[in-house]
Each structure stands twice: as structure tokens, then as C-alpha cells.
mmCIF file of C-alpha atoms in Angstrom:
data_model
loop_
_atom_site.group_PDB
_atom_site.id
_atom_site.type_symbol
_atom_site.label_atom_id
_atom_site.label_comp_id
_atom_site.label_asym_id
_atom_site.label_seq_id
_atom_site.Cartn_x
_atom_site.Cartn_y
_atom_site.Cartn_z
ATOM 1 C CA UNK Q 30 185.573 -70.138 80.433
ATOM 2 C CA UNK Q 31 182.363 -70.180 82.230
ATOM 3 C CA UNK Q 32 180.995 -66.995 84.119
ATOM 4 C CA UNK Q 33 180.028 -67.664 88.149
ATOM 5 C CA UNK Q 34 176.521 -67.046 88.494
ATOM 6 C CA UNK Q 35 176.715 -63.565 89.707
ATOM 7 C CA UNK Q 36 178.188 -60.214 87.633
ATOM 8 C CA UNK Q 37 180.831 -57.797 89.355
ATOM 9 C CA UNK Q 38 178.628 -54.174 89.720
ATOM 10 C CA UNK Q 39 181.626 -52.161 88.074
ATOM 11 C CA UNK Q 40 181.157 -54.755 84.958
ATOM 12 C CA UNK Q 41 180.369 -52.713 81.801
ATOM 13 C CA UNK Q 42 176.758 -52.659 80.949
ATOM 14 C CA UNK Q 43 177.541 -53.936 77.693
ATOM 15 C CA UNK Q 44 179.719 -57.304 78.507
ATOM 16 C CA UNK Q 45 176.958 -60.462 77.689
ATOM 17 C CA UNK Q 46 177.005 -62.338 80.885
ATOM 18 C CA UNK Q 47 177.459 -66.074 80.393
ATOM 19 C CA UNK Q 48 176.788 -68.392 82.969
ATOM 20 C CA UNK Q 49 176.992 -72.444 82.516
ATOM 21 C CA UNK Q 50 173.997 -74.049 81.338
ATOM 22 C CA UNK Q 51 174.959 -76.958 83.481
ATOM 23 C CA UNK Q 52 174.680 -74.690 86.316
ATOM 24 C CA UNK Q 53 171.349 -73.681 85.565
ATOM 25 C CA UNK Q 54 170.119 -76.644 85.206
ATOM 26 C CA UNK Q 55 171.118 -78.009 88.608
ATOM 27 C CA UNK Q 56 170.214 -74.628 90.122
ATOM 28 C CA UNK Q 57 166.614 -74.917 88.131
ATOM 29 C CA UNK Q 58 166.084 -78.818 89.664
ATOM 30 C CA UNK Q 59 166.973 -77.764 92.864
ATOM 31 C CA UNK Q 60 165.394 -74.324 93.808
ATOM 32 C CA UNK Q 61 163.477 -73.766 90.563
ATOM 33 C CA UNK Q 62 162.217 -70.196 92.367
ATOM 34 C CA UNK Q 63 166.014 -69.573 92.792
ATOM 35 C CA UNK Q 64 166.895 -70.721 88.909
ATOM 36 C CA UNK Q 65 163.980 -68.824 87.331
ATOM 37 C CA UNK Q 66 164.969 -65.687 88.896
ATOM 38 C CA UNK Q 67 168.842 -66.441 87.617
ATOM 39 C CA UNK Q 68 167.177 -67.079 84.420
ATOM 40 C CA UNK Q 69 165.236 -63.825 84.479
ATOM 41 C CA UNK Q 70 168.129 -61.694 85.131
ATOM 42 C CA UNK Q 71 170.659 -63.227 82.736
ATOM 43 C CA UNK Q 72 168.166 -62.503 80.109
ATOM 44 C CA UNK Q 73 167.589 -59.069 80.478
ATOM 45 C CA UNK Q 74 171.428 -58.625 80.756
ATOM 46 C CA UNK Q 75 171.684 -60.397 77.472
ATOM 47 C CA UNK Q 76 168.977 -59.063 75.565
ATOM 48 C CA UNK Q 77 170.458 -55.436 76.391
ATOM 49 C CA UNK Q 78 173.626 -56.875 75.066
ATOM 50 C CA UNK Q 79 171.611 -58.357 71.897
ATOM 51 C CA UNK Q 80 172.955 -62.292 72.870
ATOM 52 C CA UNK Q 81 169.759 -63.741 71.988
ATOM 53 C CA UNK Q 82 171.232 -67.190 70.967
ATOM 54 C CA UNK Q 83 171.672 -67.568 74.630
ATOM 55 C CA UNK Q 84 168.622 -66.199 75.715
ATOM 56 C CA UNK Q 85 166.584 -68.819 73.056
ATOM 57 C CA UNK Q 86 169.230 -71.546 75.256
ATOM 58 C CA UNK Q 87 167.855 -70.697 78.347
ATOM 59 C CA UNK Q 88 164.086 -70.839 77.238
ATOM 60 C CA UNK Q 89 164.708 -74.070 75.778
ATOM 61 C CA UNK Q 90 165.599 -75.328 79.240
ATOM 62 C CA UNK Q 91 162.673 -73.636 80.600
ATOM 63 C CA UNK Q 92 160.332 -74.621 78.504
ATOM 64 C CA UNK Q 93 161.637 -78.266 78.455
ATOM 65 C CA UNK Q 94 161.022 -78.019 81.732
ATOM 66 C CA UNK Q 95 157.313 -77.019 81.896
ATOM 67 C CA UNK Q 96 158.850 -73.326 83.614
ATOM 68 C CA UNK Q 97 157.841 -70.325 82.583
ATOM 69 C CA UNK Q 98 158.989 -66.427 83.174
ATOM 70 C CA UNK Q 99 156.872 -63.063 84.119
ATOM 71 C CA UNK Q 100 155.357 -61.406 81.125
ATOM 72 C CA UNK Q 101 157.486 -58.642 81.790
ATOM 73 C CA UNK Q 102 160.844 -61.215 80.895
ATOM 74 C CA UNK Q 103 159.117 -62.479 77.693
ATOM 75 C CA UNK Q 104 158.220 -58.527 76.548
ATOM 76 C CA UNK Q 105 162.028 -57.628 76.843
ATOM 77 C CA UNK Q 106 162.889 -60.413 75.097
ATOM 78 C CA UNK Q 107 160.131 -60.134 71.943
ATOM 79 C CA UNK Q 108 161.417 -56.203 71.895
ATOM 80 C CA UNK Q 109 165.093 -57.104 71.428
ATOM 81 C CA UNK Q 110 164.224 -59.694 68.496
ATOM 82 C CA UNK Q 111 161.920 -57.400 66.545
ATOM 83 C CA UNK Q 112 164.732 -55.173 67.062
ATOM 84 C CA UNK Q 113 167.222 -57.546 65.530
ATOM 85 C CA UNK Q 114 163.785 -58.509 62.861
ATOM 86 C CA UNK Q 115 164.180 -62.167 64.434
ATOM 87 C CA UNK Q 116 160.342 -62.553 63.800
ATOM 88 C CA UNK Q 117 160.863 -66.491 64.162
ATOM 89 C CA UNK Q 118 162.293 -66.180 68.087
ATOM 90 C CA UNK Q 119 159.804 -63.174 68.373
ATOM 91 C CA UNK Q 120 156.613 -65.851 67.356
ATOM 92 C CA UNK Q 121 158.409 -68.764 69.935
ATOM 93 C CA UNK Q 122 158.788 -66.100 72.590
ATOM 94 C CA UNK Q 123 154.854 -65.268 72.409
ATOM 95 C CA UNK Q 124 153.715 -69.235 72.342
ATOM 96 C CA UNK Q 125 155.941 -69.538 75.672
ATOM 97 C CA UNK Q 126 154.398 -66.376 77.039
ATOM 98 C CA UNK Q 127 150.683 -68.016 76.224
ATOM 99 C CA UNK Q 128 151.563 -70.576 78.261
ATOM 100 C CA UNK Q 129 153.076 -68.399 81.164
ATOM 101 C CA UNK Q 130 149.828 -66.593 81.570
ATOM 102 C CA UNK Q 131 147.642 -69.346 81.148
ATOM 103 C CA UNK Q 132 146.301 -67.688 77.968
ATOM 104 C CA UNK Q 133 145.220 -64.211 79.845
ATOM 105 C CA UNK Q 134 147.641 -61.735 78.486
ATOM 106 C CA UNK Q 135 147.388 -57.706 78.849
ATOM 107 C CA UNK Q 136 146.815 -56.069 75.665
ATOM 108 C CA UNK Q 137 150.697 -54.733 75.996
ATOM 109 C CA UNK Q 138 151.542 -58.624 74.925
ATOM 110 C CA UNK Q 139 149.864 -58.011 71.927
ATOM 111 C CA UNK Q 140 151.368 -54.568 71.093
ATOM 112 C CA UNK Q 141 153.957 -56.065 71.424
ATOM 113 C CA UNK Q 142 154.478 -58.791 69.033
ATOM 114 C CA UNK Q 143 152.876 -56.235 66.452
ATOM 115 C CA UNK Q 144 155.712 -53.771 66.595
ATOM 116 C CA UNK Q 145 158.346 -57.185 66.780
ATOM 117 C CA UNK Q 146 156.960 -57.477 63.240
ATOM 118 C CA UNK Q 147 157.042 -53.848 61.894
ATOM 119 C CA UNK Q 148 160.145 -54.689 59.642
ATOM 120 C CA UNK Q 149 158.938 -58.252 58.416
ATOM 121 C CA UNK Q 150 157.533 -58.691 54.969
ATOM 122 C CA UNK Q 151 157.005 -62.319 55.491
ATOM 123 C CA UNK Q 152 153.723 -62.776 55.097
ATOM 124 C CA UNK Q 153 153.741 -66.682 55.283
ATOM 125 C CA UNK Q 154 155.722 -66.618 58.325
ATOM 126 C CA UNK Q 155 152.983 -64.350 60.003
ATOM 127 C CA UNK Q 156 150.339 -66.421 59.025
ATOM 128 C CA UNK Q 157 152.016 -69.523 59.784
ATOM 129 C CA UNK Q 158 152.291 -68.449 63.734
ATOM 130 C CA UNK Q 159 148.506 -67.528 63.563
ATOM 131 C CA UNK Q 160 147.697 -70.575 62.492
ATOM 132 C CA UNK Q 161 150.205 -72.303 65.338
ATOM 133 C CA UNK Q 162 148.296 -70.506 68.015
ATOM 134 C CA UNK Q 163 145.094 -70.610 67.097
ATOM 135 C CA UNK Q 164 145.876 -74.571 67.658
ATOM 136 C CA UNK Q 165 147.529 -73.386 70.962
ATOM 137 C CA UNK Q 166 144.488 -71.916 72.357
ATOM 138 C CA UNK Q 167 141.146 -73.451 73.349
ATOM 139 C CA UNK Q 168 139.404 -74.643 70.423
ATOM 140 C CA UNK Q 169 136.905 -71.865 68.553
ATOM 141 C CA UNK Q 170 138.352 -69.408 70.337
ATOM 142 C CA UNK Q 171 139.079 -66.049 68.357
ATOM 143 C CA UNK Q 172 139.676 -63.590 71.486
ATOM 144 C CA UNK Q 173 143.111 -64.236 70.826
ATOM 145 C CA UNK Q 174 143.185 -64.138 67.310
ATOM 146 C CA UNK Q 175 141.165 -60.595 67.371
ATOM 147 C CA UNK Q 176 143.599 -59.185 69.895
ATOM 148 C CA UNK Q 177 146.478 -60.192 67.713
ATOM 149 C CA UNK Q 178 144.747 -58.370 64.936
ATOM 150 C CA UNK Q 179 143.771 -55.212 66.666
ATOM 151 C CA UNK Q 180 147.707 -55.367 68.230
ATOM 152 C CA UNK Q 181 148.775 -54.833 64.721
ATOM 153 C CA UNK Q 182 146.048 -52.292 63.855
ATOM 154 C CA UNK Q 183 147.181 -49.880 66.216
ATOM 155 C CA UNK Q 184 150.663 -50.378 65.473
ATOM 156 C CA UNK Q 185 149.273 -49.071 62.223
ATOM 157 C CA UNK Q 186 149.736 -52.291 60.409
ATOM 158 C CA UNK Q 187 146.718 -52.265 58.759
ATOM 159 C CA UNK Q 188 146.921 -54.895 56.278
ATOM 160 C CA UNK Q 189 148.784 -57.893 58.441
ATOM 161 C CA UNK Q 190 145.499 -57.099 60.749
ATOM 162 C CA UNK Q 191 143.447 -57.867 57.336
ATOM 163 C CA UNK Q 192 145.733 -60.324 56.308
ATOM 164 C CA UNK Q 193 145.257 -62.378 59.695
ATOM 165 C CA UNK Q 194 141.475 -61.554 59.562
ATOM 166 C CA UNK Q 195 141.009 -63.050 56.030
ATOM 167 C CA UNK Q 196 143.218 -66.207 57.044
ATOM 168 C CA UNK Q 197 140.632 -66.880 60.102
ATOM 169 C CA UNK Q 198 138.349 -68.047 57.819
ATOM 170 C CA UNK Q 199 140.973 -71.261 57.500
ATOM 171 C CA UNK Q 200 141.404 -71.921 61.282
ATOM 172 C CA UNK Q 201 139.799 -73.839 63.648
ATOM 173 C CA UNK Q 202 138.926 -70.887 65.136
ATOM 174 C CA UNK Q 203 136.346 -68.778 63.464
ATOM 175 C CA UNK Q 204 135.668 -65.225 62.911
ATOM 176 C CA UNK Q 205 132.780 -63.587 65.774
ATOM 177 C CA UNK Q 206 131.222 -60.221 66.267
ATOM 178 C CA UNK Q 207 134.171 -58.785 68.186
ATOM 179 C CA UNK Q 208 136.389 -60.074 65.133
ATOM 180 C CA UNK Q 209 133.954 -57.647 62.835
ATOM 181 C CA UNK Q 210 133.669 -55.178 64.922
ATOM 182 C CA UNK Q 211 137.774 -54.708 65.302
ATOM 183 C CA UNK Q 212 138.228 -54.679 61.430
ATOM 184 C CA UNK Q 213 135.763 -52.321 60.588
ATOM 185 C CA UNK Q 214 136.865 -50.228 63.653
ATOM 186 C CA UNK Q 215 140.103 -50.465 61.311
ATOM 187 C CA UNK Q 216 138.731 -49.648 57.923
ATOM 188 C CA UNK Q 217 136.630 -46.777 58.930
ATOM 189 C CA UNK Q 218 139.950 -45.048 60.468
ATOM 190 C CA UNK Q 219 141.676 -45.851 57.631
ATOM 191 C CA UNK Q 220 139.212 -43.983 55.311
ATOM 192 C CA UNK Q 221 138.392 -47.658 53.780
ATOM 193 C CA UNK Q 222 134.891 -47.036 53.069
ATOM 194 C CA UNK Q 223 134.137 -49.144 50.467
ATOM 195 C CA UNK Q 224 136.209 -52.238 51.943
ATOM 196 C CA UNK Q 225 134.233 -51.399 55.296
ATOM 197 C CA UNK Q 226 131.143 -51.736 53.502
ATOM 198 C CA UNK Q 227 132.056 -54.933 51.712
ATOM 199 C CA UNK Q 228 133.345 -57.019 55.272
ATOM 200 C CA UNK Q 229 129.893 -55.639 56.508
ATOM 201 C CA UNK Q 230 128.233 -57.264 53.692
ATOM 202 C CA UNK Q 231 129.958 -60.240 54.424
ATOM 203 C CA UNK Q 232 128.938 -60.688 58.036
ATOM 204 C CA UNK Q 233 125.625 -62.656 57.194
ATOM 205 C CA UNK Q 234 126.671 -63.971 53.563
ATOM 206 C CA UNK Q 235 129.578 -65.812 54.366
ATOM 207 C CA UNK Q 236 130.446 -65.951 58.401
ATOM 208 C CA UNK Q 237 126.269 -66.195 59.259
ATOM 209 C CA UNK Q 238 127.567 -63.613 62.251
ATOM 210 C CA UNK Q 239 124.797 -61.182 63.619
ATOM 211 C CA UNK Q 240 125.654 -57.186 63.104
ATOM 212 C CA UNK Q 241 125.168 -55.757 66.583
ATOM 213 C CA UNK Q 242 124.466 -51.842 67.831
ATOM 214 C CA UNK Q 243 128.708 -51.944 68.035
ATOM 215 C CA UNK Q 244 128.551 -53.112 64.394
ATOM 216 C CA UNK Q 245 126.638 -50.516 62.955
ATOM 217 C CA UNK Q 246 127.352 -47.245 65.161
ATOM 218 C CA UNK Q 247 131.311 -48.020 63.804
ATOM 219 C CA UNK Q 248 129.785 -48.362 60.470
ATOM 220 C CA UNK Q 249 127.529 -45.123 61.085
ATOM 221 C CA UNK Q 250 130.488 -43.059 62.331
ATOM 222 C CA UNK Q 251 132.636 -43.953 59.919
ATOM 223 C CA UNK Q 252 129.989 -42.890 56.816
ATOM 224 C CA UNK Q 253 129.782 -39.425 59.153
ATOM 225 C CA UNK Q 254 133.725 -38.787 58.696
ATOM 226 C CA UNK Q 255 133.301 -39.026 54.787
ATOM 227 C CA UNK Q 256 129.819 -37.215 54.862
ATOM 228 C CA UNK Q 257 127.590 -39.994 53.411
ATOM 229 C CA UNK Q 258 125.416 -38.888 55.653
ATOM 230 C CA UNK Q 259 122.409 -40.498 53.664
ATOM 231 C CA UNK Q 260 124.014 -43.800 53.860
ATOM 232 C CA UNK Q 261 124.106 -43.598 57.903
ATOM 233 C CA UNK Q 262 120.351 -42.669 57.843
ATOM 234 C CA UNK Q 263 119.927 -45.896 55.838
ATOM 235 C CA UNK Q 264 121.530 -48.152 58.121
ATOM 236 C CA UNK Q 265 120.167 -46.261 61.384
ATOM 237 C CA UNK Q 266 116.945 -47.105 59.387
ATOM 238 C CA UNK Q 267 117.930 -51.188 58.831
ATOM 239 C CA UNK Q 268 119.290 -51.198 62.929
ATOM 240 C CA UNK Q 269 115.638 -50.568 63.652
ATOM 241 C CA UNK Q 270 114.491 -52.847 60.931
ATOM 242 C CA UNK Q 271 116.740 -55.777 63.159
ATOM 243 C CA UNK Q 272 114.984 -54.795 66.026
ATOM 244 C CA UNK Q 273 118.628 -52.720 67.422
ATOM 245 C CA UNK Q 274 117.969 -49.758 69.417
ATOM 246 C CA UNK Q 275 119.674 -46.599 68.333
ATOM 247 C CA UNK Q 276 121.845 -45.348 71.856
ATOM 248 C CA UNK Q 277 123.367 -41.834 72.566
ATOM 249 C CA UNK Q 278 126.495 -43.023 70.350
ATOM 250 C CA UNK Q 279 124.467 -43.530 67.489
ATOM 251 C CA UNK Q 280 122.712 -40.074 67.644
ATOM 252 C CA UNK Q 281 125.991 -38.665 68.753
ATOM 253 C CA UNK Q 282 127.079 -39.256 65.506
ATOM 254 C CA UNK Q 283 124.267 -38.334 63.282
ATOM 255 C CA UNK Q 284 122.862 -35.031 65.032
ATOM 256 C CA UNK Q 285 126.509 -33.558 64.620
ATOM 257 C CA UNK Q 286 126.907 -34.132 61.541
ATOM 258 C CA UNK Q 287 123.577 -33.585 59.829
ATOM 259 C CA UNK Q 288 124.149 -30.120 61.888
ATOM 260 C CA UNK Q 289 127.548 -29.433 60.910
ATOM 261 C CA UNK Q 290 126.906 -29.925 56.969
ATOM 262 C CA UNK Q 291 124.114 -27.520 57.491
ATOM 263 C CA UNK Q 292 121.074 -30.134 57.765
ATOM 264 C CA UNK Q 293 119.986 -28.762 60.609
ATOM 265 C CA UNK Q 294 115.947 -29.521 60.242
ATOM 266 C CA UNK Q 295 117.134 -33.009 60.125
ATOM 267 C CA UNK Q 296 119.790 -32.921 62.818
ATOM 268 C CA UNK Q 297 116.534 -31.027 65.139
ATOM 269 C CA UNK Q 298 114.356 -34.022 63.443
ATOM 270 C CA UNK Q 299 116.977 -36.872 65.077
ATOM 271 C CA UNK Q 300 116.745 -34.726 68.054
ATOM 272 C CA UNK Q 301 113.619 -35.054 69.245
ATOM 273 C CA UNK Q 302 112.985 -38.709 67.835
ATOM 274 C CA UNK Q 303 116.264 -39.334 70.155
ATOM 275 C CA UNK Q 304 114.012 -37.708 73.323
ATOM 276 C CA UNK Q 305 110.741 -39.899 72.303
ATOM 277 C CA UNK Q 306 113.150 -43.093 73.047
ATOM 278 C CA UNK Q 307 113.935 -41.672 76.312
ATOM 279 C CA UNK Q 308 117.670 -41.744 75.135
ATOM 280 C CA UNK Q 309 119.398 -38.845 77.731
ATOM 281 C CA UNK Q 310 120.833 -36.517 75.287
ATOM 282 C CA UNK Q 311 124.466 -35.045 76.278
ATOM 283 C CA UNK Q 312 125.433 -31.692 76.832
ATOM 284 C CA UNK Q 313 127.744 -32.348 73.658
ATOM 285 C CA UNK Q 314 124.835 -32.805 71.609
ATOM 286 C CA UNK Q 315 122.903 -29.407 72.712
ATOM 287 C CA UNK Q 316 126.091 -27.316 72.599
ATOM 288 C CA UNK Q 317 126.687 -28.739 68.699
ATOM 289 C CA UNK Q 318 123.349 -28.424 67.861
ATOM 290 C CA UNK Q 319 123.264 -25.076 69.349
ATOM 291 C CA UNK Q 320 126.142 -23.668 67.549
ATOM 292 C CA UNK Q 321 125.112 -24.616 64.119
ATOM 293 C CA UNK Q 322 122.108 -23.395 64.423
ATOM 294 C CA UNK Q 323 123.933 -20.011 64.747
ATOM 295 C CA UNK Q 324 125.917 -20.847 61.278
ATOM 296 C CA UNK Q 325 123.251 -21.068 59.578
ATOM 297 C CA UNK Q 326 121.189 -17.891 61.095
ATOM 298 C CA UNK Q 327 118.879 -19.813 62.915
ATOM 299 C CA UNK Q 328 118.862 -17.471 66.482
ATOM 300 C CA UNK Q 329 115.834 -17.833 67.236
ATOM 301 C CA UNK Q 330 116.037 -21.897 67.222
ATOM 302 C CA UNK Q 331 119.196 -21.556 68.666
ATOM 303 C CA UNK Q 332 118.252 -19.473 71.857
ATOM 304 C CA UNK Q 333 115.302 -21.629 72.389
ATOM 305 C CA UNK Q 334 117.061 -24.664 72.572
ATOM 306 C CA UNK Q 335 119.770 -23.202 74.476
ATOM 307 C CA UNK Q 336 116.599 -22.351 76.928
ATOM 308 C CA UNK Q 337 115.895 -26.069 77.004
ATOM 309 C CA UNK Q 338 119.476 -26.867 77.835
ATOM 310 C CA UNK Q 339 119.861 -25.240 80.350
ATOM 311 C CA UNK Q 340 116.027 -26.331 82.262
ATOM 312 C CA UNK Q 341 117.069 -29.805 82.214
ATOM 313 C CA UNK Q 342 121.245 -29.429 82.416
ATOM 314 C CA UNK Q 343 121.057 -31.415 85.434
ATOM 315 C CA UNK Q 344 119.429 -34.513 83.565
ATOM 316 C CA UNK Q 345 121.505 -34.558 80.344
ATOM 317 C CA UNK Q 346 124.592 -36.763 80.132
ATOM 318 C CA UNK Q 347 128.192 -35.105 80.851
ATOM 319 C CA UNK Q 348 130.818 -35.182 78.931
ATOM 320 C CA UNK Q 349 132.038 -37.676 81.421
ATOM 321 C CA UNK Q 350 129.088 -39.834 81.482
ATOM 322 C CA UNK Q 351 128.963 -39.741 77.270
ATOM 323 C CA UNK Q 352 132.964 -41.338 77.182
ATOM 324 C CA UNK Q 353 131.731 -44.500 79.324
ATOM 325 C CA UNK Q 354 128.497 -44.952 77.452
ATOM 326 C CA UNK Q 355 130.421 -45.106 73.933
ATOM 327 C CA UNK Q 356 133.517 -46.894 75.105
#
């Protein structure tokens, strides 16, 4: 016995509501605005009741139809199939909500679909639905592909990122700067050094893609968290080489940490190079610098540059003005 197309308010919360597909139908080819919001709200009643075989019936109809949901409808419904580790209606769910969106989805879409796939251990599967939207998308396209991968990443799914990232390579579309950037973003965090290193290596040998000043301050700033601090003077050395300007990030990361491991000649050294650029330094920087100057008994140092802080205070970047200039 059919449902009507409304549900009584006193009706538990946990009852699936059914509702003729027949009905929906007609309703969809006769006020589709009226059928797609029927359709909307008999699928969030049914994915809180876990029905998804009748939530995949009513995006068949949808989709067979060229009609598509909000974003918000699709979310919902990828959440209660990773829940239920449907990773196959979870990968069909995303395709239709490409299509909704006209391929501009928030990040959220992405986050997602990674934590639909927390449970799943199929790795073919996974890379079977990158390689079904990559042909979804515009052609050589990887913004997709490197939000998908940075999705997973911070869903702490480190290696289906690097698994999707090594697959590229077999796509139509290809791996770019951004898609570097993101994965050594990922190794760096990770404490991947040497793997870091290696995908660096590999930027010009085998994808012919240009390192930019993103490229090697992540690299640089990573090195600083494991204190190979003479390896980030090398490649601060080789981004000059390329003709890359070192930026307030960049020196950021060096002057604190040559200062903090007790370099502090050098950290003064990066210092001043830093001011012959005409790079603003940032009240960070001076208030490090400062204070390990002290550690090491350097007062005098210490009090003059603390004089030199505070003469030009009004001209050095804030701690507000240093987020947006590294974001």
C-alpha cells in the first residue's frame, strides 16, 4: 500500500515514508519545482531512516530526467551511504551532484565524499570513480581531481590522496602546480620528508611542471619542522637561482628557526638580507628573533633590536596582515 504524498506530524521519526513512484513522476512532469521539492523531502526522511534503495529510485528518476537536487540533498544523502560503507551509491551521488552545480562545488562536497570513504579498503573502486569523473569534467582539468585529493587529506586519508595523485598520471587530466603543491602540503604534515623530497624531484623529471614560491616555501617549512635547516638554505638558495623571490613566508620560516636552534648570527644574517629586498618584516619575526637572542645571552643584540622594533612598529606587518600574506 502506497503512502499519500504527505506524512501525518505525530508519525514516528523513524517510519521510512514511501510515496508512489508513479506519483512522482506525474507530479515531476507536471510542476517539476513542486516534484523536486517532494523529492527533496522524502529523501531526507529516508536517509534518516537508512532506506537508501528508495532514495537511489528517486535519483534515477531525476537524473533520467535531466533534474537535479540542492547540494545540501546530495550531502545528506553521500553521509548516510558512507555511513552504511555504500561507497558505490556514495561515488553515483557525487557524479549527480557535479552535474547539479554545474561543476562548482564548495569544498564541503569534497569533505564529504572523503569521510563517505573512511571505512572502504577498495582501492580499485576509488580509483575507478576518479577515473569516471575526470571524464565527467572538462577535459585537462585537475581542479577537481586536486580537491578530491586534498578532501581526503584532511580527512586524514593520506594515502587514497597519494593513491589518486599517482593514478593522475593515467587520466586525461594531468597533474599541475596546485596538484604539487596539495601533496607536498600533505607529506610535509605527515612528517614524509623523504617522499616530499622525491614528488619534488619529480615535478620537472617526469610532469615538466614549474616549482613555484608556493612550491618551495611548503617544501622550506616542512625541512624547518624536522630541523634540516641546511637543506631549506639550499633550496631558498635554488628559488633565487629560478629567478623566485623569497616573501615574508619564506623568511618567516627560516629566521625562526635558525633562531630557535640557536643560529642566531644566521637567523640576524636572513634578517637584514630580508630588509635589503624591501620585504616588510612582521612583528612575529622581531618578537622571535628578540627572544632568542635572550636564550642564548645575547642582551645587548636583543635590546637593540627590540629598539628597532619598536621605531618602525607602525611599518612592520601585524599578525593580521602576516595570516593573509601566507594563506
Amino acid at each position: 500500500h502506497c503512502r499519500s504524498l504527505t506524512v501525518s506530524a505525530d508519525e514516528p521519526e523513524k517510519v521510512a515514508p514511501r510515496v508512489s513512484l508513479d506519483r512522482i513522476v506525474s507530479q515531476l512532469e507536471n510542476d517539476p519545482i513542486s516534484g523536486k521539492t517532494t523529492c527533496a523531502f522524502y529523501i531526507q526522511k529516508l536517509c534518516g531512516c537508512g532506506d537508501l534503495l528508495y532514495v537511489a529510485k528517486l535519483l534515477s528518476i531525476l537524473r533520467e530526467k535531466g533534474m537535479y537536487l540542492s547540494p545540501s540533498i546530495y550531502h545528506i544523502v553521500m553521509t548516510a551511504a558512507g555511513e552504511k560503507s555504500d561507497f558505490e551509491f556514495v561515488s553515483r551521488v557525487f557524479k549527480d551532484l557535479l552535474l547539479s552545480c554545474g561543476y562548482s562545488l564548495p569544498q564541503t562536497s569534497y569533505s564529504i565524499l572523503a569521510k563517505a570513504f573512511l571505512s572502504s579498503t577498495d582501492a580499485i573502486h576509488l580509483l575507478n570513480f576518479v577515473r569516471e569523473v575526470s571524464e565527467l569534467v572538462p577535459p585537462k582539468n585537475a581542479t577537481f581531481i586536486n580537491k578530491i585529493i586534498y578532501g581526503f587529506a584532511v580527512s586524514r586519508q593520506i594515502d587514497k590522496g597519494l593513491l589518486i595523485f599517482h593514478h593522475i598520471k593515467n587520466l586525461k587530466c594531468k597533474q599541475d602546480i596546485f596538484t604539487y603543491n596539495i601533496v607536498l602540503d600533505i607529506l610535509g604534515r605527515a612528517g614524509r620528508i623523504d617522499e616530499m623530497l622525491h614528488v619534488f624531484d619529480s615535478m620537472n623529471e617526469m610532469a615538466n611542471v614549474v616549482p613555484d614560491t608556493v612550491t618551495y616555501n611548503t617544501v622550506i617549512n616542512s625541512l624547518r619542522t624536522t630541523r634540516r635547516l641546511d637543506l631549506c638554505l639550499f633550496f631558498t638558495k635554488e628559488m633565487g637561482d629560478k629567478g623566485l623571490e623569497p616573501d615574508l613566508r619564506t623568511y618567516s620560516s627560516l629566521i625562526e628557526s635558525f633562531g630557535r636552534s640557536g643560529r642566531v648570527e644566521e637567523a640576524m644574517k636572513l634578517l637584514e638580507e630580508m630588509k635589503k629586498r624591501e620585504i616588510r618584516p612582521s612583528i612575529y619575526i622581531y618578537r622571535a628573533l628578540i627572544s632568542n637572542l635572550k636564550k642564548v645571552g645575547k642582551l645587548n643584540l636583543a635590546a637593540s633590536l627590540s629598539d628597532e622594533m619598536n621605531s618602525c612598529i607602525s611599518d612592520l606587518v601585524s599578525s593580521k596582515d602576516f595570516k593573509g600574506k601566507i594563506r
